[in-house]
């Protein structure tokens, strides 16, 4: 991203709050060893702080600015991320403000060539995707963080200027409006963005591929009646040799992205006068002849870059500090949310004494694996949206020409929206002989699926802050062996929660009961009597058993907490 532009000094629709710097205890001669320091109070850093606080772990959150980021930036938030927000207890403002969508359309030379629909059913609480500006994302997260005054110390106008990591902890230098002070932490989470100063301080580099093509992105305000869908325009009247993307956002804000050609001057492309001319041409193309106001603009370059290791001693990188992914398929922020909750639950167990430090080694294996999967899928989208070679350009041209008459070519224009990654190869995931006995359901390593229980009650609402044991039964009572298993699991994990799913009413005691009268949970999880699922704190399946084997379940929990298989 290039530095953003603003058409007005003050936003036309969002009142940016300014936060005051508050004196930290370090300036009064105190030198506490904080459990976690998080550098960067963007969406990813804030999410990590909230996820830690939910499990009772305190953090210091440092942000060099005194306000929120401006402009829409990352606007598309996935169902999986909304489920994460629900687990953190802050989904309601996101649902109230966000614009949900299920469809998208692709146009070639003004004609519709593909209309895609993302999977959705009445069993889901959330739609597949929501559009919401990053200002709101950050505001809602800051508001939630303020509900943990004893666990989240959010320090504005505080910038990390030096880092030293050792086996005992991390020493930081922090610049504030009056000078600098030293800060000590057991662990540091670097959430300081794609240009991460902390990454540079540790002499680390992102590796990967710089993809060709630049996109100008602009927020405009206008009244327009097109529904909330993703619209892609190839070789349109407004950009004959390149691509345009259009998204609707809350508050009558519209996000417009357009590709600029290699022959165009990038600096001239982001001059305000040029932006206004291009936007006017695009609006004319989509049939809008009413008034509009320019809000914000920037430039985006698609890259597939990441660190080789997301953990360096006691410094762990999350979000754009660890990886930079293409915008296509809306994977950047969603990938960052998943980083935050993954590292947070593991850090919480280590700091709380529930697991050894070895558990943290799985962070890179899982989340870098997810990043490489993003590269694979987003790379395909990027090469279609912005062909890197003459061969790719000819292929796209052929696909688009054929799509005017041939159905089979149209899905090639699908942007391949983000899906939750499956930790199948993780050292924390257990695939045993019983895994092969399942036909369907949620495989080991995959994300747990939701199921509707009533109008506003869903299965994922009943998960705990730690591991969850999901036991299925068709009997009149839960067997003593399973009740004893619940006790054993609770002894190993103080945040453990036992949930029993049955088609019939059962006596209560030692577990949370869910009546599955319609068998929707049974069918969704391909369960039968005595089936057991062990869910991790981040809603991924650690292991599952067609019939419950208590010793295997307790062993799987130990493995999922970082013990060697």
XYZ file of C-alpha atoms in Angstrom:
565
model
C 0.000 0.000 0.000
C 1.116 3.533 -0.745
C 0.327 6.383 1.660
C -3.394 7.057 1.614
C -4.974 10.208 0.234
C -7.888 12.137 1.657
C -10.161 14.481 -0.236
C -11.149 16.335 2.942
C -9.353 17.031 6.209
C -12.277 15.549 8.144
C -14.103 12.382 7.138
C -17.433 12.836 5.444
C -19.040 9.983 7.361
C -16.817 8.655 10.193
C -15.900 10.636 13.291
C -12.342 9.527 14.027
C -11.724 9.596 17.796
C -8.389 10.773 19.136
C -7.010 8.862 22.108
C -4.842 10.444 24.772
C -1.456 9.183 25.835
C -1.495 7.971 29.438
C 1.513 7.748 31.670
C 2.783 4.143 31.980
C 4.019 2.681 35.248
C 7.555 2.314 33.795
C 8.005 6.093 33.964
C 7.482 5.928 37.719
C 10.406 3.587 38.237
C 8.472 0.333 38.044
C 9.807 -2.492 35.855
C 7.149 -5.229 35.782
C 7.601 -8.279 33.576
C 4.458 -8.209 31.466
C 3.185 -11.590 30.234
C 2.645 -10.306 26.670
C 3.387 -7.098 24.804
C 1.652 -6.611 21.461
C 3.092 -4.115 18.980
C 0.358 -2.705 16.760
C -3.263 -1.967 17.664
C -4.751 -2.754 14.287
C -7.457 -5.413 13.927
C -5.025 -8.326 14.370
C -3.226 -6.961 17.439
C -6.503 -5.976 19.099
C -7.993 -9.408 18.424
C -4.980 -11.110 19.989
C -5.251 -8.927 23.107
C -8.966 -9.699 23.488
C -8.436 -13.428 22.921
C -5.742 -13.429 25.632
C -7.897 -11.429 28.039
C -10.780 -13.862 27.535
C -8.511 -16.475 29.112
C -7.259 -14.185 31.872
C -3.881 -13.252 30.327
C -2.821 -9.610 30.614
C -1.137 -7.742 27.755
C 0.272 -4.328 26.930
C -0.858 -3.125 23.509
C 1.340 -0.470 21.864
C 0.153 1.785 19.026
C 2.272 4.602 17.589
C -0.754 6.631 16.380
C -3.441 8.222 18.532
C -6.369 7.310 16.314
C -7.768 4.562 14.104
C -6.648 3.813 10.553
C -8.512 5.756 7.891
C -10.060 4.393 4.713
C -11.864 1.129 4.108
C -8.650 -0.930 3.660
C -9.615 -4.532 4.528
C -13.384 -4.552 4.056
C -14.435 -8.178 3.478
C -14.800 -10.270 6.641
C -15.645 -13.952 6.275
C -18.160 -16.105 8.103
C -15.321 -17.921 9.857
C -13.999 -14.580 11.146
C -17.468 -13.563 12.308
C -17.607 -16.865 14.201
C -14.292 -15.912 15.797
C -15.741 -12.547 16.784
C -18.768 -14.337 18.234
C -16.489 -16.522 20.363
C -14.844 -13.332 21.644
C -18.221 -11.834 22.522
C -18.204 -8.889 20.107
C -20.070 -9.970 16.973
C -23.230 -7.918 17.574
C -21.909 -4.525 16.398
C -20.294 -6.234 13.402
C -23.602 -7.820 12.410
C -25.477 -4.557 12.943
C -23.082 -2.517 10.797
C -21.753 -4.997 8.222
C -23.433 -5.685 4.878
C -23.676 -9.427 4.296
C -23.475 -10.977 0.858
C -23.554 -14.340 -0.881
C -23.188 -13.538 -4.585
C -20.863 -11.897 -7.034
C -20.919 -11.073 -10.734
C -18.228 -10.938 -13.389
C -18.622 -8.844 -16.534
C -16.713 -8.955 -19.780
C -17.050 -5.962 -22.076
C -20.291 -5.007 -20.352
C -21.917 -8.463 -20.445
C -22.421 -10.768 -17.465
C -20.286 -13.883 -17.956
C -20.364 -15.449 -14.488
C -22.503 -15.195 -11.367
C -21.084 -17.065 -8.384
C -22.786 -17.975 -5.130
C -20.960 -18.876 -1.940
C -22.304 -21.874 0.023
C -24.898 -20.954 2.629
C -27.716 -22.659 4.518
C -30.198 -21.964 7.295
C -27.906 -23.879 9.655
C -25.474 -20.956 9.654
C -25.624 -17.977 11.969
C -23.699 -15.704 9.609
C -23.636 -15.075 5.881
C -20.536 -16.168 3.935
C -19.096 -12.639 3.723
C -19.643 -9.155 5.154
C -18.440 -5.781 3.930
C -17.415 -3.402 6.696
C -14.821 -0.642 6.710
C -11.672 -1.082 8.772
C -12.481 2.039 10.802
C -15.494 0.239 12.245
C -13.596 -3.010 12.700
C -10.974 -1.224 14.775
C -13.526 0.870 16.681
C -15.537 -2.172 17.740
C -12.363 -3.972 18.807
C -11.105 -0.968 20.788
C -14.494 -0.736 22.509
C -14.302 -4.415 23.449
C -10.731 -4.059 24.696
C -11.899 -1.291 27.033
C -14.075 -3.886 28.802
C -10.853 -5.478 30.120
C -9.208 -2.539 31.957
C -7.216 -4.862 34.223
C -6.036 -7.141 31.417
C -5.502 -4.904 28.366
C -3.251 -1.870 28.775
C -3.732 -0.015 25.472
C -0.985 2.591 25.114
C -1.468 5.121 22.313
C 1.412 7.199 20.866
C 3.804 4.435 21.891
C 6.212 3.112 19.273
C 8.686 0.246 19.578
C 12.164 1.480 18.650
C 14.298 -1.395 19.888
C 13.922 -5.137 20.595
C 16.197 -7.635 22.306
C 14.972 -11.208 22.721
C 16.453 -13.896 24.983
C 15.412 -17.174 26.555
C 14.156 -15.239 29.576
C 11.994 -12.703 27.740
C 11.981 -9.612 25.542
C 13.388 -6.155 26.283
C 11.848 -3.276 24.324
C 12.533 0.416 23.919
C 9.338 2.421 23.549
C 9.139 5.991 22.264
C 6.382 8.184 23.679
C 5.657 11.942 23.270
C 8.150 12.860 26.002
C 11.016 10.480 25.266
C 11.675 6.742 25.612
C 11.366 4.066 28.274
C 12.200 0.377 28.651
C 9.515 -2.302 28.680
C 9.900 -5.962 29.669
C 7.761 -8.892 28.531
C 7.780 -12.654 28.589
C 6.588 -12.679 24.968
C 6.184 -10.142 22.178
C 3.556 -10.371 19.462
C 4.585 -8.313 16.435
C 1.402 -7.085 14.768
C 3.008 -3.979 13.314
C 1.976 -4.426 9.694
C 3.433 -5.231 6.320
C 6.423 -2.914 6.793
C 6.982 -4.278 10.326
C 9.762 -2.276 12.043
C 10.200 -5.159 14.482
C 10.887 -7.522 11.609
C 13.593 -5.139 10.404
C 15.059 -4.748 13.901
C 15.518 -8.515 14.053
C 17.012 -8.519 10.532
C 14.267 -10.750 9.131
C 12.962 -10.712 5.582
C 9.773 -11.794 3.894
C 10.337 -14.313 1.130
C 8.145 -15.101 -1.828
C 6.959 -13.499 -5.019
C 6.194 -9.915 -5.975
C 3.278 -10.182 -8.372
C 2.894 -7.716 -11.245
C 0.187 -5.094 -11.398
C -0.893 -2.125 -9.291
C -4.420 -1.296 -8.190
C -5.742 2.075 -7.129
C -8.419 1.760 -4.446
C -10.879 4.527 -3.600
C -13.777 5.062 -1.224
C -16.585 7.233 -2.519
C -19.903 8.210 -1.027
C -23.012 8.008 -3.192
C -26.563 6.708 -3.222
C -26.797 3.719 -5.542
C -29.331 0.907 -5.513
C -27.187 -2.035 -6.640
C -27.300 -4.888 -4.090
C -24.359 -5.905 -1.902
C -22.363 -8.087 -4.285
C -18.818 -8.264 -5.538
C -18.670 -6.964 -9.100
C -15.675 -7.603 -11.360
C -15.395 -5.835 -14.733
C -12.953 -7.122 -17.329
C -12.083 -4.941 -20.347
C -14.897 -2.509 -19.615
C -15.523 0.854 -21.222
C -14.007 2.539 -18.158
C -10.810 0.445 -18.156
C -10.569 -1.282 -21.552
C -7.305 -3.136 -21.000
C -7.560 -3.995 -17.309
C -9.828 -4.839 -14.378
C -12.254 -2.999 -12.071
C -13.752 -4.233 -8.794
C -16.739 -2.638 -7.053
C -17.979 -3.331 -3.502
C -20.786 -1.762 -1.508
C -20.010 -0.723 2.088
C -22.102 0.596 4.981
C -23.138 4.267 5.094
C -23.503 4.639 1.319
C -19.759 4.177 0.851
C -18.578 2.306 -2.238
C -15.155 0.789 -2.683
C -13.774 0.899 -6.227
C -10.514 -0.805 -7.224
C -9.013 -0.471 -10.674
C -5.868 -1.883 -12.190
C -3.389 0.527 -13.719
C -1.236 -0.624 -16.621
C 2.544 -0.947 -16.572
C 2.689 1.965 -19.010
C 0.929 4.280 -16.538
C 2.802 6.416 -14.006
C 1.854 5.164 -10.477
C 2.480 8.590 -8.914
C 0.226 10.310 -11.431
C -2.385 7.561 -10.978
C -2.954 8.522 -7.325
C -3.187 12.278 -7.846
C -6.592 13.515 -6.726
C -7.515 14.910 -10.125
C -6.718 11.586 -11.828
C -8.687 9.669 -9.186
C -11.757 11.842 -9.770
C -11.593 11.382 -13.541
C -11.287 7.601 -13.287
C -14.070 7.304 -10.730
C -16.379 9.417 -12.869
C -15.746 7.149 -15.859
C -16.428 4.025 -13.790
C -19.662 5.453 -12.395
C -20.795 6.319 -15.904
C -20.088 2.719 -16.924
C -22.295 1.263 -14.143
C -25.073 3.761 -14.908
C -24.735 6.161 -12.013
C -25.189 9.810 -12.983
C -25.937 11.231 -9.536
C -23.679 13.139 -7.155
C -20.782 11.495 -5.350
C -18.019 12.486 -2.934
C -14.447 11.211 -2.793
C -13.502 9.943 0.674
C -10.121 8.212 0.594
C -7.721 6.503 -1.798
C -4.519 4.495 -1.896
C -2.602 2.049 -4.085
C -2.253 -1.699 -3.704
C 0.316 -4.118 -5.113
C -0.378 -7.859 -4.997
C 2.361 -9.937 -3.364
C 2.771 -13.422 -1.918
C 5.403 -12.946 0.782
C 5.932 -14.468 4.221
C 8.531 -15.216 6.860
C 10.134 -18.639 6.835
C 9.403 -18.909 10.563
C 6.744 -16.910 12.425
C 8.447 -17.503 15.786
C 11.872 -16.101 16.633
C 12.732 -16.818 20.230
C 10.059 -15.120 22.267
C 8.905 -12.892 19.417
C 5.961 -14.166 17.368
C 4.737 -12.449 14.205
C 1.047 -12.194 13.353
C -0.942 -10.670 10.507
C 0.816 -8.640 7.830
C 4.003 -8.600 9.892
C 4.254 -12.346 9.175
C 2.831 -12.448 5.662
C 1.526 -10.306 2.831
C -1.143 -11.913 0.684
C -3.000 -10.710 -2.426
C -6.231 -8.806 -1.940
C -8.137 -11.148 -4.266
C -10.331 -13.613 -2.390
C -10.338 -11.334 0.710
C -7.720 -13.340 2.583
C -5.495 -10.745 4.247
C -7.441 -9.634 7.320
C -9.218 -12.970 7.665
C -5.863 -14.730 7.679
C -4.676 -12.273 10.324
C -7.681 -12.921 12.578
C -6.879 -16.643 12.439
C -3.229 -15.921 13.337
C -4.343 -13.922 16.366
C -6.629 -16.539 17.889
C -4.197 -19.363 17.095
C -1.259 -17.758 18.858
C -3.427 -16.387 21.691
C -4.829 -19.687 22.919
C -1.392 -21.298 22.797
C 0.286 -18.435 24.635
C -2.493 -18.501 27.230
C -1.907 -22.185 28.001
C 1.858 -21.720 28.198
C 1.647 -18.664 30.462
C -1.037 -20.252 32.607
C 1.037 -23.399 33.152
C -1.336 -25.648 31.220
C 1.219 -26.460 28.518
C 4.950 -26.314 27.871
C 6.675 -23.893 25.518
C 6.834 -26.594 22.862
C 3.179 -25.853 22.119
C 4.262 -22.540 20.557
C 6.348 -24.373 17.946
C 3.095 -25.456 16.287
C 2.161 -21.834 15.557
C 4.434 -21.536 12.527
C 3.585 -25.022 11.277
C -0.128 -24.281 11.331
C -0.343 -20.652 10.320
C 2.467 -20.638 7.751
C 0.782 -23.681 6.249
C -2.398 -21.617 6.050
C -0.475 -18.781 4.391
C 1.004 -21.074 1.744
C -2.506 -22.363 1.040
C -3.631 -18.769 0.617
C -0.753 -18.185 -1.794
C -1.868 -21.171 -3.843
C -5.475 -20.011 -4.177
C -4.984 -16.252 -4.161
C -2.148 -16.686 -6.627
C -4.544 -18.316 -9.079
C -6.964 -15.422 -8.655
C -4.175 -12.866 -9.007
C -2.892 -14.410 -12.222
C -6.376 -14.227 -13.679
C -7.072 -10.696 -12.449
C -3.594 -9.442 -13.385
C -1.905 -11.789 -15.895
C 1.857 -11.825 -15.190
C 2.918 -13.002 -18.657
C 1.728 -12.902 -22.245
C 0.720 -16.557 -21.917
C -1.525 -15.878 -18.930
C -2.988 -12.869 -20.731
C -3.846 -15.001 -23.767
C -5.395 -17.662 -21.543
C -7.567 -15.102 -19.739
C -8.603 -13.574 -23.047
C -9.640 -16.993 -24.337
C -11.589 -17.790 -21.159
C -13.447 -14.484 -21.215
C -14.245 -14.709 -24.934
C -15.539 -18.261 -24.547
C -17.526 -17.349 -21.442
C -19.838 -15.239 -23.573
C -21.295 -18.463 -24.959
C -19.758 -21.426 -23.114
C -20.822 -22.239 -19.548
C -17.823 -24.444 -18.667
C -15.320 -21.550 -18.851
C -17.192 -19.170 -16.548
C -16.043 -20.569 -13.163
C -12.444 -19.656 -14.112
C -13.424 -16.072 -13.265
C -14.469 -17.101 -9.730
C -12.315 -15.229 -7.153
C -12.039 -18.340 -4.912
C -13.160 -16.762 -1.653
C -11.276 -17.561 1.553
C -12.075 -20.769 3.429
C -10.871 -21.844 6.897
C -7.649 -23.816 6.686
C -7.517 -27.463 7.811
C -4.619 -28.284 10.160
C -4.344 -31.830 8.897
C -0.534 -31.879 8.999
C -0.251 -30.172 12.381
C 1.627 -31.959 15.185
C -1.406 -31.168 17.361
C -3.852 -33.045 15.123
C -4.504 -36.740 15.686
C -5.632 -38.949 12.829
C -6.117 -42.523 14.079
C -7.865 -45.616 12.737
C -11.304 -44.380 13.800
C -10.967 -41.343 11.511
C -11.385 -43.724 8.578
C -14.716 -44.936 9.967
C -16.373 -41.571 9.371
C -18.206 -40.691 6.191
C -18.525 -36.923 6.213
C -18.632 -34.689 9.238
C -15.660 -32.585 10.341
C -12.297 -34.288 9.755
C -9.465 -33.928 12.236
C -7.824 -30.536 11.767
C -10.839 -28.883 10.138
C -12.934 -26.080 11.611
C -16.055 -27.086 13.528
C -19.248 -26.313 11.644
C -22.211 -24.479 13.087
C -25.749 -25.827 13.496
C -28.921 -23.889 14.338
C -30.631 -24.863 17.604
C -33.295 -22.153 17.614
C -33.875 -18.682 16.194
C -30.865 -17.149 17.935
C -29.080 -20.146 19.446
C -26.350 -22.060 17.649
C -23.978 -24.903 18.413
C -20.860 -22.717 18.384
C -22.430 -20.518 21.076
C -21.951 -23.417 23.495
C -18.206 -23.927 23.136
C -15.923 -23.028 26.015
C -12.853 -20.812 26.298
C -10.620 -23.888 26.312
C -10.981 -27.341 24.782
C -14.507 -28.674 24.316
C -15.578 -32.319 24.420
C -18.567 -32.896 22.165
C -20.208 -36.216 23.025
C -23.119 -37.717 21.070
C -25.536 -40.225 22.562
C -28.884 -41.862 21.802
C -29.103 -43.491 25.225
C -31.218 -42.471 28.231
C -28.162 -41.364 30.211
C -24.507 -40.525 29.724
C -22.348 -43.576 30.573
C -20.270 -43.389 33.739
C -17.113 -43.952 31.679
C -17.817 -40.763 29.726
C -18.635 -38.784 32.872
C -15.312 -39.916 34.314
C -13.629 -38.890 31.068
C -15.106 -35.398 31.423
C -13.576 -35.185 34.898
C -10.162 -36.282 33.627
C -10.221 -33.751 30.806
C -11.290 -31.009 33.208
C -8.379 -31.873 35.483
C -5.948 -31.432 32.555
C -7.528 -28.228 31.255
C -9.213 -25.860 33.696
C -11.047 -24.214 30.780
C -12.383 -27.554 29.476
C -16.098 -27.738 28.733
C -18.165 -30.907 28.312
C -21.127 -30.750 25.911
C -23.519 -33.644 25.361
C -25.709 -33.801 22.251
C -28.731 -36.088 22.283
C -31.960 -36.581 20.383
C -33.703 -37.164 23.727
C -33.918 -35.343 27.041
C -31.230 -36.472 29.478
C -30.612 -36.001 33.194
C -28.266 -33.068 33.828
C -24.980 -33.192 35.665
C -21.342 -32.455 34.916
C -21.947 -31.299 31.342
C -23.924 -28.876 29.181
C -26.814 -30.540 27.379
C -28.009 -29.796 23.838
C -31.227 -31.339 22.535
C -30.833 -32.205 18.843
C -34.445 -33.138 18.103
C -34.001 -32.653 14.337
C -30.665 -34.529 14.277
C -29.028 -31.602 12.474
C -25.918 -31.753 14.675
C -25.746 -35.549 14.431
C -25.909 -35.387 10.632
C -23.548 -32.410 10.324
C -20.906 -34.229 12.362
C -21.645 -37.680 10.871
C -22.167 -38.860 14.450
C -23.786 -41.942 15.925
C -24.309 -43.130 19.489
C -21.065 -42.783 21.523
C -19.256 -40.507 19.006
C -16.791 -38.042 20.521
C -15.188 -34.876 19.079
C -12.367 -33.021 20.830
C -12.440 -29.349 19.802
C -9.543 -26.967 20.312
C -10.001 -23.446 21.725
C -9.911 -22.055 18.160
C -12.825 -24.328 17.072
C -10.661 -26.739 15.068
C -11.030 -30.484 15.536
C -8.110 -32.000 17.446
C -9.433 -35.546 16.960
C -12.679 -37.530 16.706
C -13.816 -41.055 17.544
C -16.677 -43.026 16.049
C -16.977 -44.693 19.458
C -15.429 -43.128 22.525
C -12.066 -44.448 23.735
C -11.333 -42.569 27.009
C -7.593 -43.286 27.107
C -7.205 -42.172 23.483
C -9.163 -38.980 24.168
C -7.023 -37.998 27.165
C -3.902 -38.815 25.145
C -5.167 -36.650 22.284
C -5.620 -33.721 24.660
C -2.007 -34.044 25.814
C -0.829 -34.096 22.205
C -3.021 -31.089 21.367
C -1.306 -29.265 24.240
C 2.090 -29.807 22.679
C 3.312 -33.188 23.890
C 5.227 -35.303 21.354
C 3.121 -37.850 19.495
